[in-house]
Coordinates of C-alpha atoms in Angstrom, one line a residue:
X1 CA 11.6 47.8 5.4
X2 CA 12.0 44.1 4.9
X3 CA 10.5 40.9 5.2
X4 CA 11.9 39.3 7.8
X5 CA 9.4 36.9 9.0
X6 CA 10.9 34.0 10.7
X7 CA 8.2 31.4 8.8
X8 CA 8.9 33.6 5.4
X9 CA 12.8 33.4 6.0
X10 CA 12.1 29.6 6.9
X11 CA 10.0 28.8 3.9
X12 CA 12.8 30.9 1.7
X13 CA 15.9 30.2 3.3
X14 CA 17.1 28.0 -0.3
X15 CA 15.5 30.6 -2.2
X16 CA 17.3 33.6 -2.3
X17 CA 16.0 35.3 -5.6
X18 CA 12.3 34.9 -4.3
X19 CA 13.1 36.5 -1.2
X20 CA 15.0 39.4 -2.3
X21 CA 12.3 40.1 -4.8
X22 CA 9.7 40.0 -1.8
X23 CA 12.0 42.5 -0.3
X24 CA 12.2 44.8 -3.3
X25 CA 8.4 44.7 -3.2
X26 CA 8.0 45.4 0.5
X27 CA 10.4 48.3 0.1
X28 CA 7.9 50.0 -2.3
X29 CA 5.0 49.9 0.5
X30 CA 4.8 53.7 1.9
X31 CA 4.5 53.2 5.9
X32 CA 1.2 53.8 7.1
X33 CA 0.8 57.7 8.7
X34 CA -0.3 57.2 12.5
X35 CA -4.1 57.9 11.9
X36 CA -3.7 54.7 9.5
X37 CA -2.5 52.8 12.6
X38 CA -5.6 50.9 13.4
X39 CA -6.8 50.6 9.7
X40 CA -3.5 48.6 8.5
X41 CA -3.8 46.7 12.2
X42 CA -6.9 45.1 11.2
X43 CA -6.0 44.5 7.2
X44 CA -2.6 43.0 8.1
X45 CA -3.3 40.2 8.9
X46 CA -5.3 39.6 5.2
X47 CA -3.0 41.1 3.4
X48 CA 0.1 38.9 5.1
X49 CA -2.4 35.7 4.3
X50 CA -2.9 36.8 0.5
X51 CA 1.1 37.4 0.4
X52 CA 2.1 33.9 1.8
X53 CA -0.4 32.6 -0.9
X54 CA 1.3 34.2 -3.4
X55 CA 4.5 33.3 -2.2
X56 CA 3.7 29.7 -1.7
X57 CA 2.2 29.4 -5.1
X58 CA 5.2 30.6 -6.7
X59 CA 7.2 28.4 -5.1
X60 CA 6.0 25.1 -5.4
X61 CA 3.9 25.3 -8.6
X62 CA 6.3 24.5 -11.8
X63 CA 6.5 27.1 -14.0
X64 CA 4.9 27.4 -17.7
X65 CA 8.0 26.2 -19.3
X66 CA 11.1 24.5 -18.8
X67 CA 12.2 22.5 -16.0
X68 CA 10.3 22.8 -12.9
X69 CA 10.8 24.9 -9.8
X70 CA 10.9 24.9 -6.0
X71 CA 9.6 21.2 -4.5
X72 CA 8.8 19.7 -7.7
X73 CA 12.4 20.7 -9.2
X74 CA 14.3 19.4 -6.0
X75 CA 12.0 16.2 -6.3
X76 CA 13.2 15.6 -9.6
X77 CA 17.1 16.6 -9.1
X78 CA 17.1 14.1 -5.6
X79 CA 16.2 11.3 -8.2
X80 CA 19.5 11.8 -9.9
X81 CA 19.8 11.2 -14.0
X82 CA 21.0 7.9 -14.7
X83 CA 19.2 6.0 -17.2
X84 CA 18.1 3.0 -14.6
X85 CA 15.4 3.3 -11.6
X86 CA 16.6 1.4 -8.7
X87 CA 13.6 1.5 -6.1
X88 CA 12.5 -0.3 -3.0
X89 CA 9.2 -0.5 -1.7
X90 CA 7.6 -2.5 1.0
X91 CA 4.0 -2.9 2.3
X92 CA 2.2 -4.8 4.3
X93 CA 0.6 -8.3 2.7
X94 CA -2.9 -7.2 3.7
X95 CA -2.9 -9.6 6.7
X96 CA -1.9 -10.0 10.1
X97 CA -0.7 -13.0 12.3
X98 CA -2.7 -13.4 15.7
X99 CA -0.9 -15.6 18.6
X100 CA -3.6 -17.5 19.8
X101 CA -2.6 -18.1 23.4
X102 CA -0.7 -14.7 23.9
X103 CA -1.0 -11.4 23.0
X104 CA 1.9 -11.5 20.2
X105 CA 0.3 -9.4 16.4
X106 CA 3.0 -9.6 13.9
X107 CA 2.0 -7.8 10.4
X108 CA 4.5 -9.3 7.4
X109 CA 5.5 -7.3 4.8
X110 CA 6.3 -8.0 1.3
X111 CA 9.6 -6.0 0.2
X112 CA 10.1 -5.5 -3.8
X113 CA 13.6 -4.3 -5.0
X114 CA 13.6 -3.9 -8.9
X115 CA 15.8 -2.0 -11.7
X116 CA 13.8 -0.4 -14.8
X117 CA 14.8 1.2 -17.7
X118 CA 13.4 4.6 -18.8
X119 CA 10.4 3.0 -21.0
X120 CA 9.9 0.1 -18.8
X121 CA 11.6 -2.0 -21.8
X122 CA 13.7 -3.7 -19.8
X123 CA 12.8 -4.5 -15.7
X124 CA 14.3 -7.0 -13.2
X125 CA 12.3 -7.4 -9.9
X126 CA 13.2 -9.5 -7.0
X127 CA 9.6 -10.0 -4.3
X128 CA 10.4 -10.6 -0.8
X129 CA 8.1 -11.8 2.4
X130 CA 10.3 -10.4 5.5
X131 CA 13.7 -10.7 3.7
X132 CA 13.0 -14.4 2.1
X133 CA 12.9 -14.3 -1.3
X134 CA 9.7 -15.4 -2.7
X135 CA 9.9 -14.7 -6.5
X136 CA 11.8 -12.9 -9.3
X137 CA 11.7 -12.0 -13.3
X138 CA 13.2 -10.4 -15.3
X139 CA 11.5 -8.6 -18.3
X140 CA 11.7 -9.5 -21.8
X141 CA 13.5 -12.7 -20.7
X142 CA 11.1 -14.0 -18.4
X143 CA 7.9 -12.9 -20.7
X144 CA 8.7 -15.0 -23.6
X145 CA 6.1 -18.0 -23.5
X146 CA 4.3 -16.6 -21.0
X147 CA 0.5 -15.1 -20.9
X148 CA 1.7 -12.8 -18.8
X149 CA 1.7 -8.8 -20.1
X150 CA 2.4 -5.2 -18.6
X151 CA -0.4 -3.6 -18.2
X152 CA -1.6 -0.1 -17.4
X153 CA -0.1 1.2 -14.3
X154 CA -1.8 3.8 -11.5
X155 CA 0.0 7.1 -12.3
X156 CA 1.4 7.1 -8.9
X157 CA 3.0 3.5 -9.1
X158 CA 4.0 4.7 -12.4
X159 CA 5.7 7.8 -11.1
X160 CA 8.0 6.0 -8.8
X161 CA 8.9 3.5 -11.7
X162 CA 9.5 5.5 -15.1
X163 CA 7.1 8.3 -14.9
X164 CA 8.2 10.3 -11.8
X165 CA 10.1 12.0 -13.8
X166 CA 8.0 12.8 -16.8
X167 CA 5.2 14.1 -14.5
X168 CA 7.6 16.1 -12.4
X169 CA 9.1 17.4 -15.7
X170 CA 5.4 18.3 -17.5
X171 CA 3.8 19.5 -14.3
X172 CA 1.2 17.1 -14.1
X173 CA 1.8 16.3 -10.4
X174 CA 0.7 19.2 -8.0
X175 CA 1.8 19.9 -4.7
X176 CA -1.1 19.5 -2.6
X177 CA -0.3 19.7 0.9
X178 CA 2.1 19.5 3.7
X179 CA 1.7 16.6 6.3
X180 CA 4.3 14.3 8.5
X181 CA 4.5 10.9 7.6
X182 CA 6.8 8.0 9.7
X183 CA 8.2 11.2 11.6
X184 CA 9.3 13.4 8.7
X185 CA 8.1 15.8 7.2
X186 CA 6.8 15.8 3.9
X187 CA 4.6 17.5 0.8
X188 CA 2.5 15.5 -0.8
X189 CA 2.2 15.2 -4.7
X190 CA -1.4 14.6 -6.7
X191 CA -1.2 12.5 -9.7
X192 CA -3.9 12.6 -12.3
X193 CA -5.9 9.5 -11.5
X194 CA -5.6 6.2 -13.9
X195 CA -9.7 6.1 -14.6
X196 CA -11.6 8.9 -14.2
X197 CA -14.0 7.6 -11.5
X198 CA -11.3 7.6 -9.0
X199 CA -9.3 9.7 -6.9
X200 CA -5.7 10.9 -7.9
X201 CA -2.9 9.2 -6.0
X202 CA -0.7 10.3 -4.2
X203 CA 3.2 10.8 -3.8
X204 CA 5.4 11.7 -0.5
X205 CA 8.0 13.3 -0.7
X206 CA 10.5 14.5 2.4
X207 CA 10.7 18.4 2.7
X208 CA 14.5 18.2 3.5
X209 CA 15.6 15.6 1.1
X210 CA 13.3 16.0 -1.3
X211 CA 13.2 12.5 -1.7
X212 CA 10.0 9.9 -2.0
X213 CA 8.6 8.6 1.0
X214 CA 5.4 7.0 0.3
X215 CA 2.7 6.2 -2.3
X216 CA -1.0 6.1 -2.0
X217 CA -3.2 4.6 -4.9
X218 CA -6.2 4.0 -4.5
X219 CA -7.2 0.1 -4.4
X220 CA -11.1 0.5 -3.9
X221 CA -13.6 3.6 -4.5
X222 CA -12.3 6.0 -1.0
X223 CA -10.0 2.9 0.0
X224 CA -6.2 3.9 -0.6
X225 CA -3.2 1.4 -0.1
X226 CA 0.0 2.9 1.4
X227 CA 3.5 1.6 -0.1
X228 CA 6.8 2.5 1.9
X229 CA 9.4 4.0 -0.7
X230 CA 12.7 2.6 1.3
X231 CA 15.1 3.6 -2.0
X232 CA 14.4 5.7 -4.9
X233 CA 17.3 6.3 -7.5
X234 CA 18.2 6.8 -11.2
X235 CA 21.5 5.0 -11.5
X236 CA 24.2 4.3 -14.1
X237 CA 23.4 1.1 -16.0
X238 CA 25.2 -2.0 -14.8
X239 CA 24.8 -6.0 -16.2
X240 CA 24.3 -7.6 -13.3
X241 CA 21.3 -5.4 -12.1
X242 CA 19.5 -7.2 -15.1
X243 CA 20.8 -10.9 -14.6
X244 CA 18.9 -13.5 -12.2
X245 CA 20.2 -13.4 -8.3
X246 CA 18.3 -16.0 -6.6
X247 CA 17.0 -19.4 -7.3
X248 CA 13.1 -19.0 -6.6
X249 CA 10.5 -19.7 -8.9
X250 CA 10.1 -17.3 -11.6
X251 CA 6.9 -15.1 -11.2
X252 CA 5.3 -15.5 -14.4
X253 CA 6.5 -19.1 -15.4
X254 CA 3.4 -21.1 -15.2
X255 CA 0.7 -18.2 -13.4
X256 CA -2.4 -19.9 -14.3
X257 CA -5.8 -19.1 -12.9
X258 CA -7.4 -22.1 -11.3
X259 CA -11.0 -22.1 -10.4
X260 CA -12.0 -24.1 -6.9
X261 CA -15.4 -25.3 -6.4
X262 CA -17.3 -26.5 -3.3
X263 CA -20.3 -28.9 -3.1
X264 CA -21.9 -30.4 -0.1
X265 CA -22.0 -34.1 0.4
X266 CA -24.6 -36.1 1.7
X267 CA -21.8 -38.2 3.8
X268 CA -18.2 -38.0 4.7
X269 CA -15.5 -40.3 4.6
X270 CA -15.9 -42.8 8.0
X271 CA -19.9 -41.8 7.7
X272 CA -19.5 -39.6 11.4
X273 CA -21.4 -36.4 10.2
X274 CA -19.6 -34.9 12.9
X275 CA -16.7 -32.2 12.2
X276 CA -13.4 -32.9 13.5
X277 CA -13.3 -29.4 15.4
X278 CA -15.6 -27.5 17.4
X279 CA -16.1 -23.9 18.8
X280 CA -19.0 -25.0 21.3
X281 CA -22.2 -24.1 20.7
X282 CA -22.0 -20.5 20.9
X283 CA -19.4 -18.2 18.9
X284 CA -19.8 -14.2 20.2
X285 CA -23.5 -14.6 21.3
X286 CA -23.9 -16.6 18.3
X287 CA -25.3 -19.9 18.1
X288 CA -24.6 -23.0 16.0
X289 CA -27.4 -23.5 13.6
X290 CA -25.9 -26.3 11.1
X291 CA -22.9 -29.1 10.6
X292 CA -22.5 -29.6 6.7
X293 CA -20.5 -31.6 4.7
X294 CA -18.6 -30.2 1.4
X295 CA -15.9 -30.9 -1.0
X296 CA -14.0 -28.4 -2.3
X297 CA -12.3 -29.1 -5.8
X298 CA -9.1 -27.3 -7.2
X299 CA -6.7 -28.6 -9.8
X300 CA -8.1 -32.0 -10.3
X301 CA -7.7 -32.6 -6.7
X302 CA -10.7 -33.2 -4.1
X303 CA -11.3 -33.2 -1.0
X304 CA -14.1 -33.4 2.3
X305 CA -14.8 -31.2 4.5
X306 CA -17.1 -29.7 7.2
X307 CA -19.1 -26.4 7.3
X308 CA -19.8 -25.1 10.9
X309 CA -22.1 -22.2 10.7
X310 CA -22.8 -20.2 13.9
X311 CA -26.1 -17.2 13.7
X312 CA -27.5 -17.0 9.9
X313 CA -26.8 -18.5 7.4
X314 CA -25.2 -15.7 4.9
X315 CA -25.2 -11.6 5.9
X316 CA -23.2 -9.7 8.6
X317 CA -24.2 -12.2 11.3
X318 CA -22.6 -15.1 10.3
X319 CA -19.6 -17.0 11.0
X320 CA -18.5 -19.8 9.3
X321 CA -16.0 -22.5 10.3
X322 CA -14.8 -24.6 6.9
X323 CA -12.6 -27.6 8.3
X324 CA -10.1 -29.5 6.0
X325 CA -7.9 -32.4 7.0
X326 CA -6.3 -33.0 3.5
X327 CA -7.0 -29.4 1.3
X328 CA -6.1 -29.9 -2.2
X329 CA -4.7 -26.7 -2.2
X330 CA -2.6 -25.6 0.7
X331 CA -1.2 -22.0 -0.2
X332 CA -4.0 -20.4 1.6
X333 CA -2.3 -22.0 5.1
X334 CA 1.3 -21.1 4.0
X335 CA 3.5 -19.1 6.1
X336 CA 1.2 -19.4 9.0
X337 CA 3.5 -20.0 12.4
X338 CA 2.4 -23.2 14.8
X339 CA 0.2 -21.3 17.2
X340 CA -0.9 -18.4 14.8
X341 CA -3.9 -17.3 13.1
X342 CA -3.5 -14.9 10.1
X343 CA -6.6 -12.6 9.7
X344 CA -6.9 -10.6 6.7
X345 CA -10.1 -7.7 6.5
X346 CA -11.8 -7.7 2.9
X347 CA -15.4 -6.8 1.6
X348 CA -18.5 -8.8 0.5
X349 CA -21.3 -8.0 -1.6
X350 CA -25.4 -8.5 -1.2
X351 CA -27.6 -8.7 -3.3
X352 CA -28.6 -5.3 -3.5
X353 CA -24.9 -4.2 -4.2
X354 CA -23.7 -2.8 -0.7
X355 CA -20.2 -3.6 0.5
X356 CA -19.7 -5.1 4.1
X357 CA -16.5 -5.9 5.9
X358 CA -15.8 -9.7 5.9
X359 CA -13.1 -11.1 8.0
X360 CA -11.0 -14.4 7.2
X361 CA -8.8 -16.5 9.6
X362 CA -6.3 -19.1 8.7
X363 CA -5.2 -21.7 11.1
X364 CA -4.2 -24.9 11.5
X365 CA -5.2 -27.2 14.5
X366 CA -4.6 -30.4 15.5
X367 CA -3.9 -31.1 11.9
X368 CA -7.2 -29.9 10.7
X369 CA -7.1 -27.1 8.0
X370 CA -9.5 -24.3 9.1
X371 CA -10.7 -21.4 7.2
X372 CA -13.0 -18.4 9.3
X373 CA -15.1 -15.9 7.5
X374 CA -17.6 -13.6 9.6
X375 CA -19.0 -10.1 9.0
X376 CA -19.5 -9.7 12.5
X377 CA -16.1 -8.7 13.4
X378 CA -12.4 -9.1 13.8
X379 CA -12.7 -10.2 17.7
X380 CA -15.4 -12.5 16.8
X381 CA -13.0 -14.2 14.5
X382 CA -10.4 -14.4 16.9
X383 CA -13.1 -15.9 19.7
X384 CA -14.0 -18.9 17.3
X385 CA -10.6 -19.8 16.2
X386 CA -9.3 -20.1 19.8
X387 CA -12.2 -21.6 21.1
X388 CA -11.5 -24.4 18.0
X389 CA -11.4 -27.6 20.0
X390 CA -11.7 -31.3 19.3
X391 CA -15.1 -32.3 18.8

């Protein structure tokens, strides 16, 4: 007698010495005399689960010593073993850009390509926003006079970067399950988690190549961010992999934190009291209950505006309309396409702690700088900013 079973022979097929073993020690199994027949019919199918547990366990768990075995020792070995991590990753920027007369969702995505030596010493990493280069440095070089230091890292992150490896090699990353993800199949790898109030992360890795797919870390308490692994590889060092390639700013020359400020105004510019857009006087069964003034501050700069508020004041029934014709800081509007809102989905806080969702929408119209921010929903957002006519 053998094993022979088609998802035992499929699960063993690249490991020969594991299933000749579980052959040896089927072979030692007396067959069952017929008045045993309907006995072994109903413990089969227990004792075939308890076997493919065993099984599975030894072949994806790394061993006590030495380099690691089955999916963890193929995931290490389909890194390679040069001295340098070339790795590509993109994910989405955590917003998406609404057409506001058509149907049209596009959802950008940042791409990072960057090479890092074993200890993380020496790093060069080139940020892109759907291929256009938005930013690059290279470390030490680019560290020198800046504020600007490496910090802790989430163990998953880390894994892809210089610690893959290390956690492969020491068995600290488990296999924890099989799944399919973009279309592939794939095991995924737990990490120990970076503080011990959250969740491990979480690694992909492609059952044929062995490769990693995907990383999960977790950016809030049971919130998780998913980053695409496009190229993961330990190469032989080369120069130019360390020397500048593009001519955008560098990313830590000058990172300063400035703090904006907004204060209301008793009147504006021109004395009208009237904002220069309007959403009518109701918003999603919502309607207007005040037309503020306010100046919002930020660099040294100033600048007045109008609040349009629509239901309460503050709280998950509120929708604010913030209008700006000259903002003294206009990276919030960047990258926005004529004809386009960009809506991004974030949290705010009460006074009594609890999280609710809180929608933002960027636009510009008619030359007016608008900011939306609701906790009713995402359609609700989208009603007021292409309702946004001239008042």
């Amino acid at each position: 007698m053998t094993i022979r079973d088609e998802e035992v022979v499929e699960l063993l097929h690249d490991e020969p010495e594991l299933l000749a073993i579980a052959d040896a020690v089927a072979e030692t199994q007396a067959r069952p005399r017929p008045t045993q027949a309907r006995w072994f019919a109903t413990r089969a199918g227990g004792a075939l689960a308890v076997a493919a547990v065993v099984l599975i366990a030894v072949l994806l768990w790394p061993g006590g010593g030495g380099r690691p075995h089955g999916v963890l020792g193929k995931a290490l070995a389909a890194l390679g073993d040069g001295p340098v991590l070339h790795l590509v990753v993109r994910q989405p920027v955590g917003a998406e850009l609404v057409e506001l007369n058509g149907t049209r969702t596009i959802v950008p995505q940042y791409e990072m390509e960057s090479w890092s030596d074993h200890d993380f010493k020496h790093s060069h990493m080139i940020l892109r926003l759907n291929g256009r280069p938005l930013g690059e440095f290279i470390v030490p070089d680019d560290l020198k006079g800046s504020h600007a230091t490496v910090g802790p890292i989430d163990p998953a992150y880390a894994a892809l970067w210089t610690g893959y490896r290390e956690a492969l090699e020491n068995g600290s990353a488990k296999v924890e399950r099989e799944d399919r993800l973009y279309g592939r199949p794939v095991y995924w790898l737990r990490f120990p988690p970076s503080e011990a109030s959250r969740a491990g992360s979480l690694v992909a890795i492609d059952r044929r190549t062995y490769s990693p797919l995907a990383f999960r870390y977790e950016s809030a308490p049971g919130r998780y961010l998913e980053i695409r692994v496009l190229l993961a590889r330990l190469e032989a060092y080369d120069p130019a992999d360390f020397t500048r390639r593009t001519n955008v700013p560098n990313l830590l020359n000058g990172v300063t934190t400035s703090s904006g400020s907004a204060s209301s105004g008793p009147v504006l510019p021109g004395g009208t009291g009237k904002p220069w857009l309007t959403a009518g006087p109701t918003v999603a069964g919502l309607p207007q209950t005040s037309v503020s003034p306010f100046m919002e501050s930020s660099s040294g700069r100033s600048a007045h505006g109008f609040d349009v508020v629509y239901g309460s004041e503050t709280g998950s029934q509120s929708l604010r309309i913030s209008e700006l014709k000259r903002p003294p800081d206009r990276s919030e509007w960047k990258g926005i396409p004529r004809g386009f809102v960009r809506v991004s989905e974030g949290e705010s806080s009460g006074s009594d702690n609890k999280t609710t969702p809180l929608w933002t929408g960027n636009l510009v119209v008619d030359g007016v700088y608008v900011t939306i921010e609701t906790g009713v929903s995402r359609d609700a957002l989208l009603t007021a900013a292409r309702s946004l006519r001239p008042a």
